CSV table of C-alpha atoms and ligand atoms in Angstrom, one decimal:
chain,number,residue,atom,x,y,z
A,1,UNK,CA,-0.8,39.6,23.4
A,2,UNK,CA,2.4,38.3,26.3
A,3,UNK,CA,6.5,38.4,23.8
A,4,UNK,CA,6.7,34.4,24.8
A,5,UNK,CA,2.9,33.0,23.9
A,6,UNK,CA,3.1,35.6,20.6
A,7,UNK,CA,6.8,33.5,19.3
A,8,UNK,CA,4.7,29.9,21.1
A,9,UNK,CA,1.8,30.5,18.4
A,10,UNK,CA,3.8,31.7,15.4
A,11,UNK,CA,7.0,29.5,15.3
A,12,UNK,CA,4.1,26.5,16.0
A,13,UNK,CA,2.4,25.7,13.0
A,14,UNK,CA,5.2,27.3,10.2
A,15,UNK,CA,4.0,28.0,6.3
A,16,UNK,CA,6.1,27.4,3.6
A,17,UNK,CA,8.5,23.2,4.2
A,18,UNK,CA,10.4,22.4,5.8
A,19,UNK,CA,13.2,22.7,3.4
A,20,UNK,CA,12.2,26.3,3.2
A,21,UNK,CA,12.9,25.8,7.2
A,22,UNK,CA,15.9,24.1,6.3
A,23,UNK,CA,14.8,20.9,7.7
A,24,UNK,CA,15.3,17.6,6.2
A,25,UNK,CA,14.1,14.0,7.8
A,26,UNK,CA,17.4,12.3,9.8
A,27,UNK,CA,17.6,8.5,8.6
A,28,UNK,CA,16.0,6.1,11.5
A,29,UNK,CA,19.3,5.2,13.3
A,30,UNK,CA,20.3,9.1,13.6
A,31,UNK,CA,20.5,9.8,17.8
A,32,UNK,CA,16.6,9.2,18.8
A,33,UNK,CA,15.1,11.3,22.2
A,34,UNK,CA,12.3,9.3,21.9
A,35,UNK,CA,10.0,6.7,20.6
A,36,UNK,CA,6.5,7.2,20.6
A,37,UNK,CA,4.5,4.0,20.5
A,38,UNK,CA,0.2,3.4,20.0
A,39,UNK,CA,-1.9,1.5,22.6
A,40,UNK,CA,-3.8,-1.6,20.8
A,41,UNK,CA,-7.6,-1.4,21.4
A,42,UNK,CA,-10.1,-1.7,19.1
A,43,UNK,CA,-11.8,-5.1,19.2
A,44,UNK,CA,-12.5,-5.7,15.4
A,45,UNK,CA,-8.6,-5.5,14.7
A,46,UNK,CA,-6.8,-7.0,17.3
A,47,UNK,CA,-8.1,-9.7,18.6
A,48,UNK,CA,-9.9,-11.1,22.5
A,49,UNK,CA,-10.2,-7.2,22.6
A,50,UNK,CA,-6.7,-6.7,22.2
A,51,UNK,CA,-5.2,-8.8,24.9
A,52,UNK,CA,-2.6,-10.8,23.0
A,53,UNK,CA,-1.5,-7.2,20.8
A,54,UNK,CA,-1.6,-5.3,24.3
A,55,UNK,CA,0.9,-7.7,25.6
A,56,UNK,CA,3.2,-8.5,22.6
A,57,UNK,CA,3.3,-4.0,22.3
A,58,UNK,CA,4.2,-4.3,25.9
A,59,UNK,CA,7.5,-6.1,25.2
A,60,UNK,CA,8.0,-3.9,22.5
A,61,UNK,CA,7.8,-0.9,24.2
A,62,UNK,CA,10.0,-2.0,27.4
A,63,UNK,CA,12.4,-3.7,24.9
A,64,UNK,CA,12.9,-0.5,23.3
A,65,UNK,CA,13.2,1.8,26.4
A,66,UNK,CA,15.8,-0.3,27.3
A,67,UNK,CA,18.1,2.0,24.6
A,68,UNK,CA,15.7,5.5,24.7
A,69,UNK,CA,12.5,6.9,26.8
A,70,UNK,CA,9.4,6.0,25.0
A,71,UNK,CA,5.5,7.8,25.4
A,72,UNK,CA,3.2,5.0,25.0
A,73,UNK,CA,-0.3,6.5,24.1
A,74,UNK,CA,-3.4,5.3,24.7
A,75,UNK,CA,-7.1,6.7,24.8
A,76,UNK,CA,-9.3,8.1,27.5
A,77,UNK,CA,-10.8,4.5,28.3
A,78,UNK,CA,-7.7,2.1,27.8
A,79,UNK,CA,-4.8,4.5,29.3
A,80,UNK,CA,-5.4,2.8,32.9
A,81,UNK,CA,-4.8,-0.6,31.8
A,82,UNK,CA,-1.8,0.8,29.7
A,83,UNK,CA,-0.4,1.8,32.9
A,84,UNK,CA,-0.6,-1.1,34.2
A,85,UNK,CA,0.9,-2.7,31.8
A,86,UNK,CA,3.6,-0.8,30.6
A,87,UNK,CA,6.9,-0.5,33.2
A,88,UNK,CA,6.9,2.4,35.4
A,89,UNK,CA,9.7,4.1,33.2
A,90,UNK,CA,7.8,4.1,30.4
A,91,UNK,CA,5.5,7.1,29.9
A,92,UNK,CA,1.9,7.0,28.9
A,93,UNK,CA,-0.2,10.1,28.0
A,94,UNK,CA,-4.0,10.3,27.1
A,95,UNK,CA,-4.5,10.6,23.2
A,96,UNK,CA,-8.2,9.7,21.8
A,97,UNK,CA,-7.2,7.1,17.9
A,98,UNK,CA,-8.6,4.8,15.9
A,99,UNK,CA,-6.3,2.9,15.7
A,100,UNK,CA,-3.2,2.8,16.9
A,101,UNK,CA,-0.3,3.0,14.1
A,102,UNK,CA,2.0,5.7,15.6
A,103,UNK,CA,4.8,4.9,12.0
A,104,UNK,CA,1.5,6.2,10.2
A,105,UNK,CA,-0.5,8.6,12.2
A,106,UNK,CA,2.3,10.6,14.4
A,107,UNK,CA,4.3,13.0,13.0
A,108,UNK,CA,7.1,12.2,10.4
A,109,UNK,CA,10.1,14.5,12.8
A,110,UNK,CA,12.9,16.5,10.6
A,111,UNK,CA,15.7,18.2,12.2
A,112,UNK,CA,18.3,20.8,11.0
A,113,UNK,CA,21.6,21.6,11.7
A,114,UNK,CA,22.7,24.8,11.7
A,115,UNK,CA,20.8,27.8,13.1
A,116,UNK,CA,22.3,31.8,12.3
A,117,UNK,CA,22.1,33.5,16.4
A,118,UNK,CA,18.8,35.6,15.3
A,119,UNK,CA,16.8,31.7,14.5
A,120,UNK,CA,18.8,30.1,17.2
A,121,UNK,CA,15.8,32.4,19.4
A,122,UNK,CA,12.7,30.3,20.2
A,123,UNK,CA,13.7,28.3,17.1
A,124,UNK,CA,13.4,24.6,18.2
A,125,UNK,CA,15.4,22.2,16.0
A,126,UNK,CA,13.4,19.4,15.1
A,127,UNK,CA,9.8,20.0,14.2
A,128,UNK,CA,7.2,17.9,12.5
A,129,UNK,CA,5.4,17.2,9.2
A,130,UNK,CA,1.4,16.5,9.6
A,131,UNK,CA,0.7,14.9,6.5
A,132,UNK,CA,-3.2,14.1,5.5
A,133,UNK,CA,-4.5,10.9,6.7
A,134,UNK,CA,-7.5,8.7,5.4
A,135,UNK,CA,-6.6,5.2,7.2
A,136,UNK,CA,-5.0,3.7,3.9
A,137,UNK,CA,-7.4,4.4,0.6
A,138,UNK,CA,-10.6,6.1,2.6
A,139,UNK,CA,-13.4,5.0,1.1
A,140,UNK,CA,-11.9,3.1,-1.9
A,141,UNK,CA,-10.6,0.3,0.4
A,142,UNK,CA,-9.3,1.6,3.3
A,143,UNK,CA,-8.5,0.2,6.7
A,144,UNK,CA,-11.6,1.7,9.1
A,145,UNK,CA,-14.3,4.2,7.8
A,146,UNK,CA,-14.0,6.6,11.0
A,147,UNK,CA,-10.1,7.9,10.8
A,148,UNK,CA,-11.4,11.2,12.8
A,149,UNK,CA,-9.6,10.6,15.8
A,150,UNK,CA,-5.8,9.2,14.3
A,151,UNK,CA,-5.9,13.0,11.3
A,152,UNK,CA,-5.1,15.0,15.2
A,153,UNK,CA,-2.4,12.2,16.6
A,154,UNK,CA,-0.1,14.1,14.8
A,155,UNK,CA,-0.7,17.5,15.7
A,156,UNK,CA,-1.5,17.0,19.7
A,157,UNK,CA,1.9,15.0,19.6
A,158,UNK,CA,3.5,18.3,18.4
A,159,UNK,CA,2.1,19.8,20.8
A,160,UNK,CA,3.1,17.5,23.8
A,161,UNK,CA,6.7,18.2,22.2
A,162,UNK,CA,6.0,22.1,22.3
A,163,UNK,CA,8.0,21.1,18.3
A,164,UNK,CA,6.8,23.0,15.5
A,165,UNK,CA,4.4,21.7,13.0
A,166,UNK,CA,4.8,21.9,9.2
A,167,UNK,CA,0.8,20.5,7.8
A,168,UNK,CA,0.3,18.3,4.8
A,169,UNK,CA,-2.4,18.2,3.3
A,170,UNK,CA,-1.0,15.3,1.2
A,171,UNK,CA,-2.5,11.7,1.4
A,172,UNK,CA,1.3,10.2,3.0
A,173,UNK,CA,1.7,7.0,6.1
A,174,UNK,CA,4.8,7.6,7.2
A,175,UNK,CA,5.3,3.2,6.6
A,176,UNK,CA,5.2,4.7,2.6
A,177,UNK,CA,8.3,6.2,3.1
A,178,UNK,CA,12.0,5.2,4.0
A,179,UNK,CA,14.8,7.5,4.0
A,180,UNK,CA,18.8,6.8,4.1
A,181,UNK,CA,20.0,11.0,5.5
A,182,UNK,CA,21.3,11.6,2.4
A,183,UNK,CA,19.4,12.4,-0.2
A,184,UNK,CA,17.8,9.3,-1.1
A,185,UNK,CA,13.9,8.4,-0.2
A,186,UNK,CA,12.7,5.0,-1.0
A,187,UNK,CA,9.2,4.3,-1.4
A,188,UNK,CA,6.7,1.7,-3.5
A,189,UNK,CA,3.9,3.1,-5.9
A,190,UNK,CA,1.6,0.4,-5.6
A,191,UNK,CA,1.4,2.8,-2.3
A,192,UNK,CA,1.7,6.1,-3.1
A,193,UNK,CA,0.5,6.4,-7.3
A,194,UNK,CA,-2.4,4.2,-5.4
A,195,UNK,CA,-5.2,6.2,-6.5
A,196,UNK,CA,-6.8,5.9,-2.8
A,197,UNK,CA,-4.4,8.1,-1.1
A,198,UNK,CA,-3.7,11.8,-3.9
A,199,UNK,CA,-5.9,10.6,-7.1
A,200,UNK,CA,-4.8,14.0,-8.2
A,201,UNK,CA,-1.2,13.9,-7.8
A,202,UNK,CA,0.7,12.8,-10.8
A,203,UNK,CA,4.2,10.9,-9.9
A,204,UNK,CA,6.1,14.4,-9.9
A,205,UNK,CA,4.1,16.0,-7.7
A,206,UNK,CA,4.2,13.4,-5.2
A,207,UNK,CA,8.3,13.9,-6.1
A,208,UNK,CA,8.2,17.3,-5.7
A,209,UNK,CA,6.8,16.8,-2.2
A,210,UNK,CA,8.9,14.8,-0.7
A,211,UNK,CA,10.9,16.3,-1.5
A,212,UNK,CA,10.2,20.0,0.0
A,213,UNK,CA,9.1,18.0,2.9
A,214,UNK,CA,11.8,15.3,3.1
A,215,UNK,CA,14.9,17.0,2.1
A,216,UNK,CA,15.2,14.5,0.2
A,217,UNK,CA,17.3,14.8,-4.0
A,218,UNK,CA,16.2,11.8,-5.5
A,219,UNK,CA,12.9,8.7,-4.9
A,220,UNK,CA,13.7,5.7,-6.7
A,221,UNK,CA,10.0,3.6,-7.3
A,222,UNK,CA,9.7,0.0,-6.0
A,223,UNK,CA,7.1,-1.5,-8.1
A,224,UNK,CA,5.2,-3.2,-5.2
A,225,UNK,CA,5.1,-3.5,-1.7
A,226,UNK,CA,5.2,-7.0,0.0
A,227,UNK,CA,2.6,-9.7,-1.2
A,228,UNK,CA,-0.6,-9.4,1.1
A,229,UNK,CA,0.2,-6.3,2.5
A,230,UNK,CA,-3.1,-5.4,1.7
A,231,UNK,CA,-4.5,-3.5,3.9
A,232,UNK,CA,-1.1,-0.7,3.7
A,233,UNK,CA,-1.5,-1.4,-0.6
A,234,UNK,CA,2.3,-2.4,0.1
A,235,UNK,CA,4.1,-0.2,2.2
A,236,UNK,CA,8.2,-0.2,1.2
A,237,UNK,CA,8.8,-1.1,5.2
A,238,UNK,CA,7.6,-4.2,5.1
A,239,UNK,CA,9.0,-4.8,2.0
A,240,UNK,CA,12.9,-2.9,1.7
A,241,UNK,CA,14.7,-0.4,3.7
A,242,UNK,CA,17.9,1.4,4.7
A,243,UNK,CA,21.3,-0.3,6.7
A,244,UNK,CA,23.0,2.6,6.2
A,245,UNK,CA,23.5,5.1,3.4
A,246,UNK,CA,24.0,2.5,0.1
A,247,UNK,CA,23.1,-0.5,1.6
A,248,UNK,CA,19.6,-1.7,1.4
A,249,UNK,CA,17.6,-5.2,3.1
A,250,UNK,CA,15.0,-6.6,0.6
A,251,UNK,CA,12.1,-8.4,1.4
A,252,UNK,CA,13.0,-12.2,-0.4
A,253,UNK,CA,12.2,-15.4,-1.1
A,254,UNK,CA,13.6,-18.4,-3.2
A,255,UNK,CA,10.4,-20.0,-4.0
A,256,UNK,CA,9.7,-19.5,-7.3
A,257,UNK,CA,6.0,-20.5,-6.5
A,258,UNK,CA,5.6,-18.3,-4.2
A,259,UNK,CA,3.5,-14.7,-5.2
A,260,UNK,CA,5.8,-12.9,-3.5
A,261,UNK,CA,9.4,-13.9,-5.8
A,262,UNK,CA,7.7,-11.6,-8.1
A,263,UNK,CA,7.6,-8.6,-6.6
A,264,UNK,CA,10.6,-9.5,-5.3
A,265,UNK,CA,12.5,-10.1,-8.9
A,266,UNK,CA,11.4,-6.5,-9.5
A,267,UNK,CA,12.4,-4.5,-6.3
A,268,UNK,CA,16.0,-6.1,-7.1
A,269,UNK,CA,16.0,-5.4,-10.9
A,270,UNK,CA,15.0,-1.3,-10.2
A,271,UNK,CA,17.9,-2.0,-7.1
A,272,UNK,CA,20.1,-2.9,-9.0
A,273,UNK,CA,19.7,-0.4,-12.1
A,274,UNK,CA,19.1,2.3,-10.0
A,275,UNK,CA,22.3,4.7,-7.5
A,276,UNK,CA,20.5,6.7,-4.7
A,277,UNK,CA,21.2,10.6,-4.6
A,278,UNK,CA,24.8,10.3,-3.9
A,279,UNK,CA,25.5,8.0,-6.9
A,280,UNK,CA,26.4,5.1,-5.2
A,281,UNK,CA,25.2,1.7,-6.4
A,282,UNK,CA,22.7,-0.5,-3.7
A,283,UNK,CA,24.4,-3.1,-1.9
A,284,UNK,CA,21.2,-5.1,-1.3
A,285,UNK,CA,21.0,-8.1,1.6
A,286,UNK,CA,18.3,-10.1,0.6
A,287,UNK,CA,15.8,-10.9,4.3
A,288,UNK,CA,13.8,-14.2,3.1
A,289,UNK,CA,10.1,-13.3,4.4
A,290,UNK,CA,8.9,-16.4,7.4
A,291,UNK,CA,6.4,-18.9,6.6
A,292,UNK,CA,4.3,-18.1,4.5
A,293,UNK,CA,2.0,-17.5,7.7
A,294,UNK,CA,-2.3,-17.5,7.2
A,295,UNK,CA,-4.9,-16.1,9.5
A,296,UNK,CA,-6.1,-18.8,10.8
A,297,UNK,CA,-9.8,-19.9,11.9
A,298,UNK,CA,-9.1,-19.4,15.0
A,299,UNK,CA,-7.9,-16.2,15.7
A,300,UNK,CA,-10.2,-14.1,12.4
A,301,UNK,CA,-13.5,-15.8,15.5
A,302,UNK,CA,-11.3,-13.2,18.0
A,303,UNK,CA,-12.6,-10.4,16.2
A,304,UNK,CA,-16.0,-8.5,17.2
A,305,UNK,CA,-17.3,-7.0,14.4
A,306,UNK,CA,-17.0,-2.6,13.9
A,307,UNK,CA,-16.6,-0.6,10.9
A,308,UNK,CA,-12.5,-2.5,10.1
A,309,UNK,CA,-12.7,-4.5,7.3
A,310,UNK,CA,-13.2,-7.7,7.7
A,311,UNK,CA,-10.5,-10.2,8.3
A,312,UNK,CA,-11.0,-13.5,6.0
A,313,UNK,CA,-9.0,-17.0,7.8
A,314,UNK,CA,-6.7,-18.3,5.0
A,315,UNK,CA,-5.9,-15.1,3.8
A,316,UNK,CA,-1.8,-14.5,3.5
A,317,UNK,CA,-0.5,-12.7,6.2
A,318,UNK,CA,1.3,-9.4,4.9
A,319,UNK,CA,4.9,-10.7,8.0
A,320,UNK,CA,8.4,-9.9,7.0
A,321,UNK,CA,11.5,-9.7,9.3
A,322,UNK,CA,12.3,-5.6,7.6
A,323,UNK,CA,9.3,-4.3,9.8
A,324,UNK,CA,12.1,-3.8,12.4
A,325,UNK,CA,13.3,-0.7,14.8
A,326,UNK,CA,16.4,1.4,14.9
A,327,UNK,CA,16.4,2.4,18.4
A,328,UNK,CA,20.0,3.6,19.3
A,329,UNK,CA,21.6,1.2,19.3
A,330,UNK,CA,19.2,-2.3,18.9
A,331,UNK,CA,17.8,-3.6,16.4
A,332,UNK,CA,13.9,-4.7,17.4
A,333,UNK,CA,13.3,-7.1,15.9
A,334,UNK,CA,9.9,-9.0,15.0
A,335,UNK,CA,9.7,-13.4,15.7
A,336,UNK,CA,7.1,-15.4,13.8
A,337,UNK,CA,7.9,-18.3,15.5
A,338,UNK,CA,9.1,-20.5,11.9
A,339,UNK,CA,12.2,-21.1,13.9
A,340,UNK,CA,14.5,-21.5,10.6
A,341,UNK,CA,13.8,-18.0,9.3
A,342,UNK,CA,13.8,-17.0,12.8
A,343,UNK,CA,17.3,-17.8,13.4
A,344,UNK,CA,18.1,-16.6,9.9
A,345,UNK,CA,16.8,-13.5,10.1
A,346,UNK,CA,18.1,-12.8,13.8
A,347,UNK,CA,21.8,-13.7,12.0
A,348,UNK,CA,21.1,-11.6,8.6
A,349,UNK,CA,20.7,-8.4,11.0
A,350,UNK,CA,23.5,-9.5,13.2
A,351,UNK,CA,26.1,-8.9,10.1
A,352,UNK,CA,24.0,-6.2,8.5
A,353,UNK,CA,24.0,-4.0,12.0
A,354,UNK,CA,27.5,-5.4,13.7
A,355,UNK,CA,27.2,-2.3,16.9
A,356,UNK,CA,24.0,-2.9,17.3
A,357,UNK,CA,22.1,-5.2,19.9
A,358,UNK,CA,19.6,-7.6,18.1
A,359,UNK,CA,16.5,-7.7,19.6
A,360,UNK,CA,14.0,-10.3,18.9
A,361,UNK,CA,10.4,-10.2,19.8
A,362,UNK,CA,8.7,-13.2,20.3
A,363,UNK,CA,4.9,-13.5,19.2
A,364,UNK,CA,5.3,-10.3,15.9
A,365,UNK,CA,2.9,-12.3,15.0
A,366,UNK,CA,-0.2,-11.4,17.0
A,367,UNK,CA,1.1,-8.2,15.5
A,368,UNK,CA,0.7,-9.0,12.3
A,369,UNK,CA,-2.7,-10.0,12.5
A,370,UNK,CA,-3.5,-6.1,12.6
A,371,UNK,CA,-1.8,-5.3,10.0
A,372,UNK,CA,1.3,-4.5,10.7
A,373,UNK,CA,4.4,-4.8,12.9
A,374,UNK,CA,7.3,-3.3,14.8
A,375,UNK,CA,7.8,-0.3,12.8
A,376,UNK,CA,4.3,0.2,12.3
A,377,UNK,CA,3.9,1.1,15.4
A,378,UNK,CA,6.9,2.9,15.9
A,379,UNK,CA,8.0,6.6,15.4
A,380,UNK,CA,10.8,7.8,16.0
A,381,UNK,CA,11.8,11.5,17.5
A,382,UNK,CA,15.3,12.3,16.8
A,383,UNK,CA,17.3,14.0,19.4
A,384,UNK,CA,18.0,17.9,18.8
A,385,UNK,CA,21.1,17.8,16.9
B,401,KQY,O1,1.3,-1.6,8.6
B,401,KQY,C1,0.7,-0.4,8.8
B,401,KQY,N1,1.1,0.7,9.0
B,401,KQY,C2,-0.6,-0.5,8.9
B,401,KQY,C3,-1.3,-1.2,9.1
B,401,KQY,C4,-2.6,-1.1,9.7
B,401,KQY,C5,-3.9,-1.6,9.4
B,401,KQY,C6,-4.9,-1.7,10.0
B,401,KQY,N2,-5.9,-2.7,10.0
């Protein structure tokens, strides 16, 4: 075998954990080299053959591409269609998928800062974790039955980028974790401790895996995610996120009759009583949810039958402004057509991120109809430090 090939093969799949090799997951505001997005397609999850979702995904991709390079992954059946919708400067690659949630099926990128001279030879400063995946619960309430193609997405992305891969047998979706890059991870018990993810894993083992793979020192567990986020069993990225170390945004409602109220209150109670990995108390910014918004009969009628969980008209949508993407210098945020709350969210975000442009994506309802939002459909690749 020639030396280059041997070197390449030995570094592509790394044994041990990222921390063993000096890697950690940086915060989302750390500069990116690229953003990855999937192209929606499946007609049992995206109404009217995904035409509305494709229009909004295109707007999200175009908005992000003003701030950093974007790659959109589309299936062979959809590549030409995706290429024709997306601006020329956005790269479109062919990757087979069961659905288009790159936050959950793409790699979680990790970086390392210092390398010895010996390590510098052929060693990348950016690598990726390839988590196990069971489409949000497998046989016990999963979103779709066949997830065989999704299982390969992270590996394929890392191959394209020539980045080392850390395979992980634990089931985890990227939307179920947030990190501050300084040792703290936020997650929810509703998702990570759900018996439909890793039934044999006690809480302490999950924490140990997060520490070894994300490079965090402390995991803060909120009891629940957003009310109505049943597709993901309460991903953190609809509920709470970091603005910077020590500062979080929390999905909120003042309406005591809204079932969201209890969830937000219990999260507030955990966050006010906890300190982060560096011992800081949290500054908590409340971000009101829109609506409440519900799936209409008309929208439900646009869905075909397939192996996705059926959607029932009248179901509360898991709509939250916390589900935004932090691009290089911009916050790409969903808007739901609730003018008062849309404007308020944009204002709160502009105060929280004074140095960022706030880019409002109208009609993000089309993404929430599929079960997530802008954060869920994006995956940042950090720049090499
Ligand atoms: O919100 C997400 N991270 C993904 C939701 C998946 C929904 C499947 N229909």
